[in-house]
Tab-separated table of C-alpha atoms in Angstrom:
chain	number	residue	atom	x	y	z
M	135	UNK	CA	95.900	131.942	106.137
M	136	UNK	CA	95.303	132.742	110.006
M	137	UNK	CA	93.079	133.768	112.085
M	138	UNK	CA	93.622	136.986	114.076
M	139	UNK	CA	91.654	137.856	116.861
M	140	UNK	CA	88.192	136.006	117.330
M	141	UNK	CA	84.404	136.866	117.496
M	142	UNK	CA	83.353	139.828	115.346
M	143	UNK	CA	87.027	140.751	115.624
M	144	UNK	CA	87.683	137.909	113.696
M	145	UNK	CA	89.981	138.825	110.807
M	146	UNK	CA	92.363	136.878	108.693
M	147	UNK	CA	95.777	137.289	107.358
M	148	UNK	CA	98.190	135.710	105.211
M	149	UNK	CA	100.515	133.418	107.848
M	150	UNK	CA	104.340	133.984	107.243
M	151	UNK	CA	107.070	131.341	108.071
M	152	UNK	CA	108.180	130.628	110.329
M	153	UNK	CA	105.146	131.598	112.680
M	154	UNK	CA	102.645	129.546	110.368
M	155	UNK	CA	100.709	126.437	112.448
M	156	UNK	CA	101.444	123.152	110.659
M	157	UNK	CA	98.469	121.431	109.087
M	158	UNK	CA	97.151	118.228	111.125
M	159	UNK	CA	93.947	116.634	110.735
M	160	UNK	CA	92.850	118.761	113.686
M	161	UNK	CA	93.511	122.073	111.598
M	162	UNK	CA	92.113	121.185	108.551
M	163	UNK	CA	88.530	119.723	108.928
M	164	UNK	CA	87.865	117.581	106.089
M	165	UNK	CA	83.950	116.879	105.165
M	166	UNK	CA	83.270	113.435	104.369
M	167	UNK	CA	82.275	112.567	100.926
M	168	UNK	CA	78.586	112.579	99.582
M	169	UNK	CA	78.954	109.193	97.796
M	170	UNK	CA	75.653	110.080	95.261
M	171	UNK	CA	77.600	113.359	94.500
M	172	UNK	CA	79.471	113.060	91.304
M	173	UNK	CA	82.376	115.360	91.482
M	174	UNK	CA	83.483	117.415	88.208
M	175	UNK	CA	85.322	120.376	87.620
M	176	UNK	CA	82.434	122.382	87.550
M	177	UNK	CA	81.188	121.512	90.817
M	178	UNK	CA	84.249	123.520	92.107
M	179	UNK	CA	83.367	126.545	93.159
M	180	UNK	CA	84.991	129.677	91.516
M	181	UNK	CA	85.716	133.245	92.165
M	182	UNK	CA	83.239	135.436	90.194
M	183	UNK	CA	84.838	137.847	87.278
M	184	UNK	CA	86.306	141.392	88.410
M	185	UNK	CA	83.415	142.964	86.221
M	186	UNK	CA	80.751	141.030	88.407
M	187	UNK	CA	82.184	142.478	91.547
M	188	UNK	CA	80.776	145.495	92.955
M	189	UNK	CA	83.603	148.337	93.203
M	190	UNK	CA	84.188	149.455	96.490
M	191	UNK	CA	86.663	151.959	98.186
M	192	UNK	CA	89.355	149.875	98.462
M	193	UNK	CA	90.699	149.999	102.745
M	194	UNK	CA	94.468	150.283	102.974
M	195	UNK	CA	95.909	146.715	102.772
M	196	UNK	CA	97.275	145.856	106.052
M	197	UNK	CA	101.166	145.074	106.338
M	198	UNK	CA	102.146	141.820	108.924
M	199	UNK	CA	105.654	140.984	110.342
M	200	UNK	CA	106.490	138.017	112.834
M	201	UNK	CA	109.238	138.278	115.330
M	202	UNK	CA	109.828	134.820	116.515
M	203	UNK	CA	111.564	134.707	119.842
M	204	UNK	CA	112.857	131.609	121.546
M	205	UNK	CA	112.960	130.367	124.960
M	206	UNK	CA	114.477	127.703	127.330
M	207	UNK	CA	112.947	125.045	128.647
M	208	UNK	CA	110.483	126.141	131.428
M	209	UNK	CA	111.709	129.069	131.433
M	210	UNK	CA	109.642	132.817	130.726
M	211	UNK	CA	113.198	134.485	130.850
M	212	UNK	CA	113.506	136.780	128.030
M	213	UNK	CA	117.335	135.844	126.572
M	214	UNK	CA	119.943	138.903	126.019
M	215	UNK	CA	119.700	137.878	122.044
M	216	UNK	CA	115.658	138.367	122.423
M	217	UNK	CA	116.324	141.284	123.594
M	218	UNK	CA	118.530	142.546	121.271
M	219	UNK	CA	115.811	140.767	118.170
M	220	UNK	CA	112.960	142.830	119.882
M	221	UNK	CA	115.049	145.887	120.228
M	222	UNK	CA	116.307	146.208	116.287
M	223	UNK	CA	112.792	145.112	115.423
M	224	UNK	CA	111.245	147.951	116.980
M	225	UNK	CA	113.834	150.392	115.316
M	226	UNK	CA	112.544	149.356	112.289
M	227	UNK	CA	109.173	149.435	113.073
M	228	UNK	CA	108.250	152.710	114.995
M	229	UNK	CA	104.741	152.995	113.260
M	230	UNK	CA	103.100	150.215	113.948
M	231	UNK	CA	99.671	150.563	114.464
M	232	UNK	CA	99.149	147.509	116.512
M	233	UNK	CA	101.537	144.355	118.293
M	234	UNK	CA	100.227	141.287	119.569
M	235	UNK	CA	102.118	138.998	121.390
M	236	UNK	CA	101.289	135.425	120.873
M	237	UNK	CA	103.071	132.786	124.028
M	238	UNK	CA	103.443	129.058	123.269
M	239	UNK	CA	105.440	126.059	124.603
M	240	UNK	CA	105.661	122.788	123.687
M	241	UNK	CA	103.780	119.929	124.643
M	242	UNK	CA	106.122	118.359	127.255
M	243	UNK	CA	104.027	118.762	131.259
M	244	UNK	CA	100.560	119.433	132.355
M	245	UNK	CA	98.441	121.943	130.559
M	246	UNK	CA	97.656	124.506	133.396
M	247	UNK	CA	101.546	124.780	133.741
M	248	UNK	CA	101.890	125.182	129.848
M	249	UNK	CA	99.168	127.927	129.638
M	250	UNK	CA	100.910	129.573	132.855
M	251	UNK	CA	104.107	129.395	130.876
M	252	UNK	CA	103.344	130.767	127.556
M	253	UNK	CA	101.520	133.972	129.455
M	254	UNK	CA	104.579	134.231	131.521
M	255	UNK	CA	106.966	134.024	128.326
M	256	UNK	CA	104.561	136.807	126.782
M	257	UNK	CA	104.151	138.965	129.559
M	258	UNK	CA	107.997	139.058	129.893
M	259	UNK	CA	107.839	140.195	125.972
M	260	UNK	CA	105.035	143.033	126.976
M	261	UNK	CA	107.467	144.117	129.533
M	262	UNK	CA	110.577	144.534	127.843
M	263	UNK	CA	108.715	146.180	125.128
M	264	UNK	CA	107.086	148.311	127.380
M	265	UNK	CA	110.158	149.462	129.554
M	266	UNK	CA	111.848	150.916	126.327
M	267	UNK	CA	108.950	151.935	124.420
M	268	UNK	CA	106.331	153.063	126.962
M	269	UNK	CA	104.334	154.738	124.360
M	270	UNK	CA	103.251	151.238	122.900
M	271	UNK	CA	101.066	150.668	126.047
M	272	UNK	CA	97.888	150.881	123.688
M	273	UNK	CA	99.258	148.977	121.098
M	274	UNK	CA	99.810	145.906	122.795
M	275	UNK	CA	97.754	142.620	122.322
M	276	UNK	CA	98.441	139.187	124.751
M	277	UNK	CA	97.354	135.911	123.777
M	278	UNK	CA	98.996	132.766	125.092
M	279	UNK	CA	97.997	129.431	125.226
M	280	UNK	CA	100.315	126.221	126.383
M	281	UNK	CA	99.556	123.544	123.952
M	282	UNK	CA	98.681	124.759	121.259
M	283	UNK	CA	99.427	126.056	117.520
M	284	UNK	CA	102.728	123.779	117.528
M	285	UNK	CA	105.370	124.788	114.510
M	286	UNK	CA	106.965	121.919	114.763
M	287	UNK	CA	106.729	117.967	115.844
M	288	UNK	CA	107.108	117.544	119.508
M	289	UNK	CA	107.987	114.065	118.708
M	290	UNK	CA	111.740	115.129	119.189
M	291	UNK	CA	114.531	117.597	121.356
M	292	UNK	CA	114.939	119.964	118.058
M	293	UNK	CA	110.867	120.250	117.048
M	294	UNK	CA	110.072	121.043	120.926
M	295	UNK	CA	112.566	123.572	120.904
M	296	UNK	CA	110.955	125.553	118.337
M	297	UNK	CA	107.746	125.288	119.586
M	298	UNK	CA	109.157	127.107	122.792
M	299	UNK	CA	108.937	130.424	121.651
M	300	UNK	CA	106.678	133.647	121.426
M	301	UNK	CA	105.692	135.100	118.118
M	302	UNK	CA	105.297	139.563	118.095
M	303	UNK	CA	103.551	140.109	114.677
M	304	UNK	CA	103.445	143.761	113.767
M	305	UNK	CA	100.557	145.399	112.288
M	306	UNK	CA	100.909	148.320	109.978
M	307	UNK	CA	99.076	149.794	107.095
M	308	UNK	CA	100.918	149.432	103.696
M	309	UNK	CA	102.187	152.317	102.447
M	310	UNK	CA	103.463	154.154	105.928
M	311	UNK	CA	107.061	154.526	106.542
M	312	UNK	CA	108.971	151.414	108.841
């Protein structure tokens, strides 16, 4: 699962690879065991039964696609095979309902540069987006932040170059034509 947008905004979605975060230790906050608790299989909570469940109008389910675009290092510049993913992308999409473009880097410099990066890396996505499809202007979501939501281990060359990247996931309703 992740978490789009925050506050009472706050909705979640199911993530996709490649743009999922990786679980660490930091991601997934574990409560420490009651040790007068005995645990059994009842003790785990369960869903309740479809009968027990008021019915409600059900919303139209909401349709997600990731674009994953890579970059070089330090660099915000927007390569001619971005370009060309953003552009058949968008051909395929022309009803979305809503894009937000997500910056990252990896975890190599200082933070302020990393957080300057990733905005740079998505405003450069915004703008090629928004130079052939100035109509999207409303659409458009940024969020970028340096280091953070890492794909990969930036323990080595390959990992931190696929954390260098910006992630455009589409929003659509289900059922409405590509």
């Amino acid at each position: 699962m992740a978490q789009l947008d925050f506050g009472q905004q706050a909705r979640f979605a199911r993530c996709i690879p490649p743009a999922c975060p990786i679980r660490t230790a930091k991601t997934l906050a574990l409560e420490p065991p009651d040790p007068s608790a005995k645990r059994t299989d009842a003790s785990i909570p369960t869903e309740p039964s479809p009968s027990a469940v008021p019915s409600a109008p059900t919303p139209k389910k909401e349709v997600f696609r990731t674009l994953t675009l890579r970059f070089g290092l330090g660099s915000a510049k927007l390569s001619p095979a971005a370009r060309t993913q953003l552009n058949e992308a968008m051909a395929d999409l022309k009803s979305t309902r809503r894009i937000t473009i997500l910056g990252r880097t990896d975890n190599t410099g200082p933070l302020a540069f990393n957080d300057s990066l990733a905005l740079a890396r998505a405003l450069a996505v915004r703008d090629h987006l928004l130079k052939t499809h100035p109509r999207l202007t409303p659409a458009l979501t940024i969020k970028a932040q340096g280091g953070c939501c890492f794909i990969a281990p930036n323990d080595t060359q390959a990992g931190r170059t696929q954390n260098r990247r910006v992630e455009v996931v589409f929003q659509m309703n289900e059922g409405l034509p590509p």
